[in-house]
Amino acid sequence: MDRKADIGLIGLAVMGQNLVLNMNDNGYTVAVHNRTTAKMEDFLAGPAKGTSVVGAETLEGLVGMLESPRRVMLMVKAGPVVDSYIEQLIPLLDKGDIVIDGGNSHYPDTERRVKELEKHGLLFIGTGVSGGEEGARTGPSIMPGGASQAWPAVKPIFQAIAARASDGTPCCDWVGDGGAGHYVKMVHNAIEYGDMQLIAEAYQIMHELLGMSHTEMADVFGAWNQGRLESYLIEITSDILRTVDEDGSPLLENILDAAGQKGTGKWTVVDAANLGIPVTLIAEAVFARSLSALKEERVKAAEILGEPKNSSAVLGSGDRDAMLADLEAAVFAAKITSYAQGFMLIREAARENNWTIDFGAVAGMWRGGCIIRSAFLGDITEAYDKNPELQNLLLAPVFATATRDSVPAWRRAVTRAIGAGVPVPALGAALSFFDGYRTQRLPANMLQAQRDYFGAHTYERTDKPRGEYYHTNWTGSGGAVSAGTYNA
Ligand code: 6PG
């Protein structure tokens, strides 16, 4: 090989292979390594044939092929495998070399790895890569974070291979220190769960309540994709609804209704609970998958408890258009609420972890390449550009107007579904959150009274300054001694 390679990539599963080919298309020489050499040889003799990609059977070989400072990207399964490769790479690398983890790693692992590699004089980047197989090949959304000194050396490659938003901006920029990149990718995935669940609920309403055929539903999603809901997920939903099985029946109806999940949604909910941020729609989307996975138990429960289906609630075609218009508004308003919740979480995590995150730039990185890509993300970037201090997306004029205007339709769609026994956990949770968020007085006075009644946990009073705590001897038999007032 005449010149050294620009970057090394370890892990030739489909994402790894496609990123390598994408880098090659953009003029970079990539050296690759895979634990199973045969897989690497297949790749070099197959998809990478005729390219400048070079293979290394050993990690020593790979490292020896790289230009300094070396850039080594891991595209391996998140978890111990990443640590094992890092351990093997450390003695082979020199000060200033860069290790990049492009898997769906949990952000505390990335935080730890950044610190650990720093001790060895190495720079670690943990980056989210979204867009699946096709995105990796043609342009993913890339969300890097970690050792910021490494960014100038990685930026040209990443921005060259990333997707571009409609205005030409690469869907990749520096997110922040430590685990910030993987955190933002985690929330991206959780928002993805929310978008998918909203679409699934809309499908169930159309199918069961409106009695629509698959072609009719595909047409509606196709039409929605021409409007404010325009997005990759709405687009593929229309395609999915049009796809037929070998016998000509809709393939969708032959797919078992038990959803899987790889963990990023769950991590988000756990982290949100720890930070006290109410990501209610995301949580419902995660738990909707958990409920679906209890397939056998649900079948049994349907027999014992009876299915909630109320066939008399199936609407006639006159009602249908009105309900579809309501549903479109409900999905849009719930989607705004979900993104608002997601950004509330990123904001709090940034505060907690001392990350400086540009929220508008994050939305910008999601405009193209990734699974949640949509026209609507441009509005989020614009809202943060107009007001970087924006407390909550729901308070941005554009979203305040959109949600407020959607409320009657949103409420009609949710009550109609509930009335007919069609579960709408995400649409409903979002509406309850929206109502709660704009309610000046919630019934938490009752919670505080109960806590004080049974546990002397004290309460604040409406007629006294915040931070002053009171206890009442509710029964006359309790003492005047109160418990501590800390909040977990
Ligand atoms: C992406 C996706 C991807 C994720 C899958 C599976 O951004 O390209 O988010 O990273 O692994 O969507 O996620 P679940 O198995 O948890 O649905």
Short mmCIF file of C-alpha atoms and ligand atoms in Angstrom, two decimals:
data_model
loop_
_atom_site.label_atom_id
_atom_site.label_comp_id
_atom_site.label_asym_id
_atom_site.label_seq_id
_atom_site.Cartn_x
_atom_site.Cartn_y
_atom_site.Cartn_z
CA MET A 1 0.00 0.00 0.00
CA ASP A 2 1.56 3.35 -1.12
CA ARG A 3 0.06 5.64 1.44
CA LYS A 4 -1.30 5.06 4.87
CA ALA A 5 -5.02 4.75 5.47
CA ASP A 6 -7.05 7.72 6.74
CA ILE A 7 -9.09 5.73 9.22
CA GLY A 8 -9.40 2.21 10.55
CA LEU A 9 -12.73 0.51 11.15
CA ILE A 10 -13.28 -2.55 13.29
CA GLY A 11 -16.48 -4.58 12.95
CA LEU A 12 -17.81 -5.50 9.53
CA ALA A 13 -21.47 -6.15 10.27
CA VAL A 14 -23.84 -4.36 7.92
CA MET A 15 -23.48 -0.88 9.52
CA GLY A 16 -19.68 -1.15 9.58
CA GLN A 17 -19.46 -2.33 5.97
CA ASN A 18 -21.71 0.43 4.73
CA LEU A 19 -19.86 3.17 6.62
CA VAL A 20 -16.59 1.92 5.10
CA LEU A 21 -18.05 2.05 1.58
CA ASN A 22 -19.48 5.51 2.27
CA MET A 23 -16.04 6.75 3.46
CA ASN A 24 -14.45 5.19 0.38
CA ASP A 25 -16.96 6.97 -1.90
CA ASN A 26 -15.90 10.22 -0.27
CA GLY A 27 -12.24 9.68 -1.12
CA TYR A 28 -10.97 8.28 2.18
CA THR A 29 -8.78 5.21 2.41
CA VAL A 30 -10.13 2.86 5.03
CA ALA A 31 -8.30 -0.02 6.69
CA VAL A 32 -10.65 -2.64 8.10
CA HIS A 33 -10.49 -5.46 10.60
CA ASN A 34 -13.00 -8.02 11.73
CA ARG A 35 -12.77 -10.58 14.52
CA THR A 36 -13.68 -13.33 12.05
CA THR A 37 -11.17 -12.92 9.23
CA ALA A 38 -13.33 -14.83 6.74
CA LYS A 39 -16.01 -12.14 7.02
CA MET A 40 -13.42 -9.48 6.22
CA GLU A 41 -12.16 -11.46 3.23
CA ASP A 42 -15.73 -11.82 1.95
CA PHE A 43 -16.18 -8.09 2.26
CA LEU A 44 -12.92 -7.29 0.47
CA ALA A 45 -13.69 -9.75 -2.32
CA GLY A 46 -17.35 -8.71 -2.46
CA PRO A 47 -18.80 -5.25 -1.76
CA ALA A 48 -15.36 -3.63 -1.33
CA LYS A 49 -13.84 -5.14 -4.49
CA GLY A 50 -12.27 -2.46 -6.67
CA THR A 51 -12.20 0.13 -3.87
CA SER A 52 -9.17 1.42 -1.94
CA VAL A 53 -10.29 -0.41 1.23
CA VAL A 54 -7.52 -2.52 2.76
CA GLY A 55 -7.80 -5.36 5.25
CA ALA A 56 -5.77 -6.23 8.34
CA GLU A 57 -5.93 -9.66 9.94
CA THR A 58 -4.66 -8.38 13.28
CA LEU A 59 -5.17 -5.22 15.32
CA GLU A 60 -1.39 -4.60 15.20
CA GLY A 61 -1.61 -4.77 11.43
CA LEU A 62 -4.54 -2.36 11.37
CA VAL A 63 -2.86 0.18 13.63
CA GLY A 64 0.34 -0.04 11.54
CA MET A 65 -1.60 0.93 8.41
CA LEU A 66 -2.94 4.20 9.81
CA GLU A 67 -1.89 7.79 9.28
CA SER A 68 -1.03 9.70 12.49
CA PRO A 69 -2.86 10.75 14.59
CA ARG A 70 -4.56 7.41 14.13
CA ARG A 71 -8.33 7.26 13.91
CA VAL A 72 -9.84 3.90 14.82
CA MET A 73 -13.58 3.47 14.69
CA LEU A 74 -15.37 0.62 16.44
CA MET A 75 -18.63 -0.62 14.92
CA VAL A 76 -19.18 -3.52 17.28
CA LYS A 77 -21.92 -4.59 19.66
CA ALA A 78 -22.38 -2.15 22.55
CA GLY A 79 -21.18 -3.38 25.95
CA PRO A 80 -18.19 -5.52 26.95
CA VAL A 81 -17.05 -6.03 23.34
CA VAL A 82 -16.24 -2.31 23.11
CA ASP A 83 -14.20 -2.47 26.32
CA SER A 84 -12.36 -5.54 25.12
CA TYR A 85 -11.29 -3.81 21.86
CA ILE A 86 -10.28 -0.67 23.76
CA GLU A 87 -8.12 -2.75 26.07
CA GLN A 88 -6.38 -4.40 23.13
CA LEU A 89 -5.91 -1.09 21.29
CA ILE A 90 -4.45 0.93 24.18
CA PRO A 91 -0.95 -0.64 24.08
CA LEU A 92 -0.87 -0.36 20.29
CA LEU A 93 -1.71 3.34 20.04
CA ASP A 94 0.35 6.49 20.60
CA LYS A 95 -0.51 9.66 22.51
CA GLY A 96 -3.00 11.81 20.60
CA ASP A 97 -4.51 8.86 18.70
CA ILE A 98 -8.31 8.69 18.53
CA VAL A 99 -10.70 5.84 19.27
CA ILE A 100 -14.30 6.27 18.09
CA ASP A 101 -17.22 4.12 19.21
CA GLY A 102 -20.07 4.30 16.68
CA GLY A 103 -22.38 1.75 18.34
CA ASN A 104 -25.47 2.37 20.46
CA SER A 105 -23.45 2.51 23.70
CA HIS A 106 -24.99 3.55 26.99
CA TYR A 107 -23.77 7.07 27.75
CA PRO A 108 -22.30 6.34 31.24
CA ASP A 109 -20.00 3.81 29.52
CA THR A 110 -18.91 6.53 27.12
CA GLU A 111 -18.29 8.95 30.00
CA ARG A 112 -16.10 6.32 31.66
CA ARG A 113 -14.21 5.48 28.46
CA VAL A 114 -13.42 9.14 27.69
CA LYS A 115 -11.81 9.46 31.15
CA GLU A 116 -10.02 6.12 30.95
CA LEU A 117 -8.45 6.81 27.55
CA GLU A 118 -7.49 10.30 28.64
CA LYS A 119 -5.28 8.70 31.31
CA HIS A 120 -3.36 7.00 28.47
CA GLY A 121 -3.10 10.23 26.45
CA LEU A 122 -5.71 8.92 23.99
CA LEU A 123 -8.80 10.71 22.75
CA PHE A 124 -12.17 8.95 22.82
CA ILE A 125 -15.28 9.86 20.85
CA GLY A 126 -18.65 8.19 21.45
CA THR A 127 -20.91 8.85 18.53
CA GLY A 128 -24.49 8.12 17.68
CA VAL A 129 -25.00 6.96 14.09
CA SER A 130 -28.56 6.82 12.89
CA GLY A 131 -30.20 5.84 9.66
CA GLY A 132 -29.87 2.08 9.66
CA GLU A 133 -28.27 0.14 6.89
CA GLU A 134 -29.25 2.52 4.10
CA GLY A 135 -28.29 5.63 6.04
CA ALA A 136 -24.83 4.25 6.79
CA ARG A 137 -24.29 3.66 3.08
CA THR A 138 -25.70 6.88 1.67
CA GLY A 139 -25.53 9.38 4.53
CA PRO A 140 -26.43 8.86 8.18
CA SER A 141 -27.03 11.40 10.90
CA ILE A 142 -23.94 11.40 13.12
CA MET A 143 -23.93 12.69 16.72
CA PRO A 144 -20.37 12.74 18.10
CA GLY A 145 -19.33 13.65 21.63
CA GLY A 146 -16.40 13.02 23.98
CA ALA A 147 -12.85 14.43 23.83
CA SER A 148 -13.39 17.68 21.93
CA GLN A 149 -9.66 17.93 20.97
CA ALA A 150 -10.29 14.98 18.64
CA TRP A 151 -13.08 16.69 16.73
CA PRO A 152 -10.96 18.64 14.18
CA ALA A 153 -9.32 15.37 13.09
CA VAL A 154 -12.62 13.54 12.70
CA LYS A 155 -14.88 16.35 11.47
CA PRO A 156 -13.91 16.29 7.76
CA ILE A 157 -14.57 12.55 7.44
CA PHE A 158 -17.80 12.55 9.43
CA GLN A 159 -19.24 15.63 7.76
CA ALA A 160 -18.34 14.23 4.33
CA ILE A 161 -20.17 10.93 4.90
CA ALA A 162 -23.15 12.38 6.79
CA ALA A 163 -26.54 13.13 5.26
CA ARG A 164 -27.28 16.73 4.31
CA ALA A 165 -30.34 18.67 5.32
CA SER A 166 -32.32 20.40 2.55
CA ASP A 167 -30.24 23.57 3.02
CA GLY A 168 -27.01 21.58 2.50
CA THR A 169 -25.90 21.55 6.15
CA PRO A 170 -24.29 18.22 7.11
CA CYS A 171 -26.38 16.25 9.64
CA CYS A 172 -23.38 15.96 11.91
CA ASP A 173 -21.83 18.36 14.35
CA TRP A 174 -20.06 18.23 17.67
CA VAL A 175 -22.61 17.54 20.42
CA GLY A 176 -20.57 18.01 23.60
CA ASP A 177 -18.14 16.52 26.11
CA GLY A 178 -18.15 13.06 27.69
CA GLY A 179 -21.20 10.97 26.88
CA ALA A 180 -23.16 13.84 25.27
CA GLY A 181 -23.13 12.31 21.77
CA HIS A 182 -24.46 8.96 22.93
CA TYR A 183 -26.96 10.69 25.20
CA VAL A 184 -28.42 12.61 22.29
CA LYS A 185 -28.54 9.41 20.22
CA MET A 186 -30.32 7.65 23.10
CA VAL A 187 -32.97 10.38 23.21
CA HIS A 188 -33.21 10.27 19.41
CA ASN A 189 -34.07 6.58 19.68
CA ALA A 190 -36.59 7.23 22.44
CA ILE A 191 -38.29 9.89 20.33
CA GLU A 192 -38.24 7.32 17.53
CA TYR A 193 -40.15 4.95 19.85
CA GLY A 194 -42.69 7.74 20.49
CA ASP A 195 -43.18 8.57 16.80
CA MET A 196 -43.59 4.88 15.98
CA GLN A 197 -46.14 4.35 18.75
CA LEU A 198 -48.19 7.39 17.64
CA ILE A 199 -48.28 5.98 14.11
CA ALA A 200 -49.21 2.54 15.44
CA GLU A 201 -52.12 4.04 17.40
CA ALA A 202 -53.30 5.98 14.34
CA TYR A 203 -53.18 2.76 12.32
CA GLN A 204 -55.22 0.88 14.92
CA ILE A 205 -57.84 3.63 15.00
CA MET A 206 -58.07 3.68 11.21
CA HIS A 207 -58.20 -0.09 10.96
CA GLU A 208 -60.52 -0.97 13.83
CA LEU A 209 -62.56 2.13 14.51
CA LEU A 210 -62.84 3.49 10.98
CA GLY A 211 -62.84 0.06 9.30
CA MET A 212 -60.41 1.23 6.61
CA SER A 213 -58.70 -1.05 4.11
CA HIS A 214 -54.92 -1.22 3.84
CA THR A 215 -54.91 0.70 0.58
CA GLU A 216 -57.08 3.41 2.12
CA MET A 217 -54.78 3.64 5.14
CA ALA A 218 -51.71 3.74 2.89
CA ASP A 219 -53.30 6.62 0.98
CA VAL A 220 -53.99 8.56 4.18
CA PHE A 221 -50.41 8.15 5.45
CA GLY A 222 -49.22 9.07 1.96
CA ALA A 223 -51.31 12.26 2.13
CA TRP A 224 -50.05 13.03 5.65
CA ASN A 225 -46.54 12.73 4.28
CA GLN A 226 -47.29 15.63 1.94
CA GLY A 227 -48.15 17.91 4.88
CA ARG A 228 -46.81 18.95 8.26
CA LEU A 229 -46.29 15.31 9.33
CA GLU A 230 -43.87 14.72 6.46
CA SER A 231 -41.26 12.29 7.77
CA TYR A 232 -39.40 9.09 7.00
CA LEU A 233 -41.49 7.06 9.47
CA ILE A 234 -44.82 8.23 7.97
CA GLU A 235 -43.45 7.50 4.49
CA ILE A 236 -42.40 3.91 5.33
CA THR A 237 -45.74 3.33 7.08
CA SER A 238 -47.51 4.01 3.81
CA ASP A 239 -45.18 1.55 2.05
CA ILE A 240 -45.67 -1.07 4.76
CA LEU A 241 -49.47 -0.80 4.41
CA ARG A 242 -49.23 -1.39 0.66
CA THR A 243 -47.00 -4.46 0.96
CA VAL A 244 -48.70 -7.80 0.39
CA ASP A 245 -47.68 -11.30 1.43
CA GLU A 246 -47.15 -14.18 -1.00
CA ASP A 247 -50.88 -14.93 -0.97
CA GLY A 248 -51.74 -11.33 -1.81
CA SER A 249 -53.04 -10.42 1.66
CA PRO A 250 -51.59 -7.45 3.58
CA LEU A 251 -48.25 -8.62 5.01
CA LEU A 252 -48.72 -6.40 8.08
CA GLU A 253 -51.61 -8.56 9.33
CA ASN A 254 -49.39 -11.64 9.25
CA ILE A 255 -46.80 -10.07 11.54
CA LEU A 256 -47.02 -11.08 15.20
CA ASP A 257 -48.02 -8.18 17.47
CA ALA A 258 -45.17 -8.57 19.98
CA ALA A 259 -42.63 -5.74 19.75
CA GLY A 260 -38.94 -6.04 20.54
CA GLN A 261 -36.58 -3.41 21.90
CA LYS A 262 -32.83 -3.17 22.23
CA GLY A 263 -32.63 -0.87 25.25
CA THR A 264 -32.22 2.77 24.28
CA GLY A 265 -35.88 3.61 25.01
CA LYS A 266 -35.70 1.93 28.40
CA TRP A 267 -32.44 3.72 29.26
CA THR A 268 -34.11 7.02 28.43
CA VAL A 269 -37.06 6.37 30.71
CA VAL A 270 -34.80 5.28 33.58
CA ASP A 271 -32.61 8.34 33.13
CA ALA A 272 -35.63 10.64 32.89
CA ALA A 273 -37.00 9.18 36.13
CA ASN A 274 -33.66 9.80 37.81
CA LEU A 275 -33.58 13.38 36.58
CA GLY A 276 -37.26 13.98 37.40
CA ILE A 277 -38.24 14.83 33.82
CA PRO A 278 -41.73 13.68 32.77
CA VAL A 279 -41.12 12.09 29.35
CA THR A 280 -44.58 10.56 29.53
CA LEU A 281 -45.11 9.82 25.87
CA ILE A 282 -41.76 8.07 25.52
CA ALA A 283 -42.45 6.06 28.69
CA GLU A 284 -45.84 4.96 27.33
CA ALA A 285 -44.21 4.02 24.02
CA VAL A 286 -41.64 1.85 25.83
CA PHE A 287 -44.31 0.23 28.01
CA ALA A 288 -46.64 -0.27 25.03
CA ARG A 289 -43.88 -2.48 23.59
CA SER A 290 -43.60 -4.30 26.93
CA LEU A 291 -47.38 -4.85 27.04
CA SER A 292 -47.39 -6.09 23.45
CA ALA A 293 -44.65 -8.59 24.30
CA LEU A 294 -47.00 -10.27 26.83
CA LYS A 295 -48.80 -11.81 23.86
CA GLU A 296 -49.85 -15.13 25.41
CA GLU A 297 -51.01 -13.45 28.61
CA ARG A 298 -53.06 -10.93 26.60
CA VAL A 299 -54.74 -13.69 24.62
CA LYS A 300 -55.74 -15.35 27.89
CA ALA A 301 -56.89 -12.05 29.40
CA ALA A 302 -59.00 -11.35 26.31
CA GLU A 303 -60.88 -14.58 26.99
CA ILE A 304 -61.40 -13.92 30.69
CA LEU A 305 -61.94 -10.15 30.63
CA GLY A 306 -63.43 -9.80 27.16
CA GLU A 307 -61.95 -7.71 24.36
CA PRO A 308 -62.67 -3.99 24.53
CA LYS A 309 -63.82 -3.87 20.89
CA ASN A 310 -67.07 -2.05 20.48
CA SER A 311 -68.18 -2.80 16.96
CA SER A 312 -71.11 -0.38 17.15
CA ALA A 313 -68.49 2.34 17.51
CA VAL A 314 -67.15 1.68 13.98
CA LEU A 315 -67.75 4.91 12.19
CA GLY A 316 -69.48 5.33 8.87
CA SER A 317 -67.72 7.01 5.97
CA GLY A 318 -69.38 10.38 6.70
CA ASP A 319 -67.71 10.50 10.08
CA ARG A 320 -64.51 9.10 8.68
CA ASP A 321 -63.13 12.21 7.04
CA ALA A 322 -63.80 14.29 10.14
CA MET A 323 -62.15 11.68 12.36
CA LEU A 324 -59.13 11.44 10.04
CA ALA A 325 -58.69 15.20 10.19
CA ASP A 326 -58.90 15.02 14.00
CA LEU A 327 -56.41 12.18 14.03
CA GLU A 328 -53.89 14.07 11.91
CA ALA A 329 -54.08 17.03 14.29
CA ALA A 330 -53.83 14.71 17.32
CA VAL A 331 -50.72 12.97 15.96
CA PHE A 332 -49.10 16.31 15.14
CA ALA A 333 -49.82 17.88 18.54
CA ALA A 334 -48.70 14.72 20.38
CA LYS A 335 -45.52 14.67 18.29
CA ILE A 336 -44.73 18.27 19.28
CA THR A 337 -45.35 17.33 22.93
CA SER A 338 -43.06 14.31 22.64
CA TYR A 339 -40.20 16.33 21.16
CA ALA A 340 -40.74 18.99 23.83
CA GLN A 341 -40.38 16.26 26.48
CA GLY A 342 -37.26 14.87 24.77
CA PHE A 343 -35.62 18.30 24.72
CA MET A 344 -36.61 18.89 28.37
CA LEU A 345 -34.62 15.76 29.15
CA ILE A 346 -31.58 16.70 27.06
CA ARG A 347 -31.58 20.13 28.68
CA GLU A 348 -31.65 18.69 32.20
CA ALA A 349 -29.02 16.05 31.39
CA ALA A 350 -26.76 18.78 29.97
CA ARG A 351 -27.18 20.79 33.17
CA GLU A 352 -26.53 17.75 35.35
CA ASN A 353 -23.44 16.59 33.39
CA ASN A 354 -22.03 20.03 32.55
CA TRP A 355 -22.41 19.52 28.82
CA THR A 356 -22.80 22.55 26.60
CA ILE A 357 -25.37 21.43 24.06
CA ASP A 358 -26.78 23.55 21.25
CA PHE A 359 -30.38 22.28 21.10
CA GLY A 360 -31.04 23.85 17.71
CA ALA A 361 -27.97 22.10 16.31
CA VAL A 362 -29.18 18.77 17.71
CA ALA A 363 -32.52 19.17 15.92
CA GLY A 364 -30.50 20.19 12.85
CA MET A 365 -28.51 16.94 12.96
CA TRP A 366 -31.79 15.01 12.99
CA ARG A 367 -33.17 16.76 9.89
CA GLY A 368 -31.65 14.23 7.52
CA GLY A 369 -30.24 10.71 7.51
CA CYS A 370 -31.76 9.46 10.75
CA ILE A 371 -34.90 7.47 11.47
CA ILE A 372 -36.83 10.45 12.90
CA ARG A 373 -35.89 12.75 10.02
CA SER A 374 -38.69 15.11 9.16
CA ALA A 375 -39.56 18.54 7.89
CA PHE A 376 -40.76 19.49 11.36
CA LEU A 377 -37.24 19.35 12.86
CA GLY A 378 -36.39 22.44 10.83
CA ASP A 379 -39.03 24.33 12.86
CA ILE A 380 -37.35 23.17 16.09
CA THR A 381 -33.95 24.42 14.93
CA GLU A 382 -35.56 27.72 13.99
CA ALA A 383 -37.30 28.02 17.38
CA TYR A 384 -33.99 27.55 19.22
CA ASP A 385 -32.16 29.87 16.81
CA LYS A 386 -34.72 32.58 17.58
CA ASN A 387 -34.48 31.98 21.30
CA PRO A 388 -31.53 29.85 22.51
CA GLU A 389 -32.79 30.28 26.10
CA LEU A 390 -36.19 28.78 25.25
CA GLN A 391 -37.40 27.03 28.40
CA ASN A 392 -39.62 24.54 26.62
CA LEU A 393 -40.42 23.92 22.97
CA LEU A 394 -44.14 24.09 23.77
CA LEU A 395 -43.63 27.75 24.68
CA ALA A 396 -42.12 28.67 21.29
CA PRO A 397 -44.78 30.73 19.46
CA VAL A 398 -44.94 28.36 16.48
CA PHE A 399 -45.55 25.28 18.64
CA ALA A 400 -47.76 27.07 21.18
CA THR A 401 -50.09 28.05 18.34
CA ALA A 402 -50.00 24.62 16.71
CA THR A 403 -50.77 22.70 19.90
CA ARG A 404 -53.39 25.16 21.15
CA ASP A 405 -55.17 25.06 17.80
CA SER A 406 -55.09 21.25 17.76
CA VAL A 407 -56.60 20.73 21.21
CA PRO A 408 -60.28 20.28 20.23
CA ALA A 409 -59.43 17.77 17.49
CA TRP A 410 -56.84 16.03 19.69
CA ARG A 411 -59.37 15.66 22.50
CA ARG A 412 -62.06 14.36 20.13
CA ALA A 413 -59.69 11.77 18.65
CA VAL A 414 -58.58 10.53 22.08
CA THR A 415 -62.07 10.39 23.60
CA ARG A 416 -63.45 8.67 20.48
CA ALA A 417 -60.74 6.02 20.70
CA ILE A 418 -61.18 5.51 24.44
CA GLY A 419 -64.95 5.34 24.00
CA ALA A 420 -64.52 2.55 21.48
CA GLY A 421 -61.96 0.64 23.56
CA VAL A 422 -59.01 1.33 21.29
CA PRO A 423 -55.98 1.91 23.57
CA VAL A 424 -54.18 5.17 22.85
CA PRO A 425 -51.42 5.33 25.48
CA ALA A 426 -49.19 7.76 23.58
CA LEU A 427 -51.87 10.06 22.15
CA GLY A 428 -53.60 10.12 25.54
CA ALA A 429 -50.48 10.55 27.68
CA ALA A 430 -49.36 13.45 25.53
CA LEU A 431 -52.74 15.16 25.90
CA SER A 432 -52.73 14.66 29.67
CA PHE A 433 -49.22 16.05 29.85
CA PHE A 434 -50.21 19.02 27.71
CA ASP A 435 -53.23 19.70 29.93
CA GLY A 436 -51.17 19.25 33.10
CA TYR A 437 -48.33 21.46 31.88
CA ARG A 438 -50.71 24.37 31.30
CA THR A 439 -52.74 23.87 34.48
CA GLN A 440 -51.91 26.40 37.17
CA ARG A 441 -53.25 24.34 40.04
CA LEU A 442 -52.81 20.57 39.95
CA PRO A 443 -54.17 18.22 42.63
CA ALA A 444 -50.71 17.82 44.18
CA ASN A 445 -52.04 19.67 47.22
CA MET A 446 -53.92 16.44 47.95
CA LEU A 447 -50.73 14.38 47.55
CA GLN A 448 -48.88 16.68 49.92
CA ALA A 449 -51.71 16.53 52.47
CA GLN A 450 -51.74 12.74 52.32
CA ARG A 451 -47.94 12.56 52.67
CA ASP A 452 -48.11 14.83 55.67
CA TYR A 453 -51.10 12.94 57.13
CA PHE A 454 -49.50 9.49 57.10
CA GLY A 455 -45.81 10.33 57.31
CA ALA A 456 -45.42 13.91 58.61
CA HIS A 457 -43.62 14.74 55.34
CA THR A 458 -44.70 18.41 55.61
CA TYR A 459 -46.09 20.73 52.93
CA GLU A 460 -45.62 24.25 51.62
CA ARG A 461 -48.54 26.69 51.86
CA THR A 462 -50.08 28.85 49.15
CA ASP A 463 -50.14 31.83 51.53
CA LYS A 464 -46.48 31.53 52.58
CA PRO A 465 -43.16 31.84 50.69
CA ARG A 466 -41.76 28.77 48.90
CA GLY A 467 -39.27 26.81 50.97
CA GLU A 468 -41.19 27.14 54.26
CA TYR A 469 -42.52 23.77 55.41
CA TYR A 470 -45.52 23.08 57.66
CA HIS A 471 -46.88 20.06 59.41
CA THR A 472 -50.39 19.49 60.69
CA ASN A 473 -51.35 17.07 63.43
CA TRP A 474 -54.22 15.75 61.26
CA THR A 475 -55.65 13.17 63.67
CA GLY A 476 -54.97 14.90 66.93
CA SER A 477 -53.06 11.80 68.02
CA GLY A 478 -49.91 12.38 65.91
CA GLY A 479 -47.20 14.55 67.40
CA ALA A 480 -45.89 17.91 66.19
CA VAL A 481 -42.61 16.33 65.01
CA SER A 482 -42.18 16.27 61.22
CA ALA A 483 -40.00 14.16 58.89
CA GLY A 484 -37.23 15.61 56.74
CA THR A 485 -38.30 17.61 53.66
CA TYR A 486 -35.77 16.35 51.10
CA ASN A 487 -36.83 15.52 47.53
CA ALA A 488 -35.28 12.55 45.72
C1 6PG B 1 -31.20 4.33 14.21
C2 6PG B 1 -31.97 3.31 15.05
C3 6PG B 1 -31.11 2.19 15.52
C4 6PG B 1 -31.77 1.24 16.50
C5 6PG B 1 -32.93 0.48 15.95
C6 6PG B 1 -33.43 -0.60 16.88
O1 6PG B 1 -31.17 5.45 14.66
O2 6PG B 1 -30.71 3.97 13.14
O3 6PG B 1 -32.45 3.97 16.17
O4 6PG B 1 -30.00 2.77 16.16
O5 6PG B 1 -30.83 0.29 16.88
O6 6PG B 1 -33.95 1.33 15.60
O7 6PG B 1 -33.95 -0.09 18.05
P1 6PG B 1 -34.97 -0.96 18.93
O8 6PG B 1 -34.60 -2.39 18.71
O9 6PG B 1 -34.76 -0.57 20.34
O10 6PG B 1 -36.32 -0.66 18.39
#
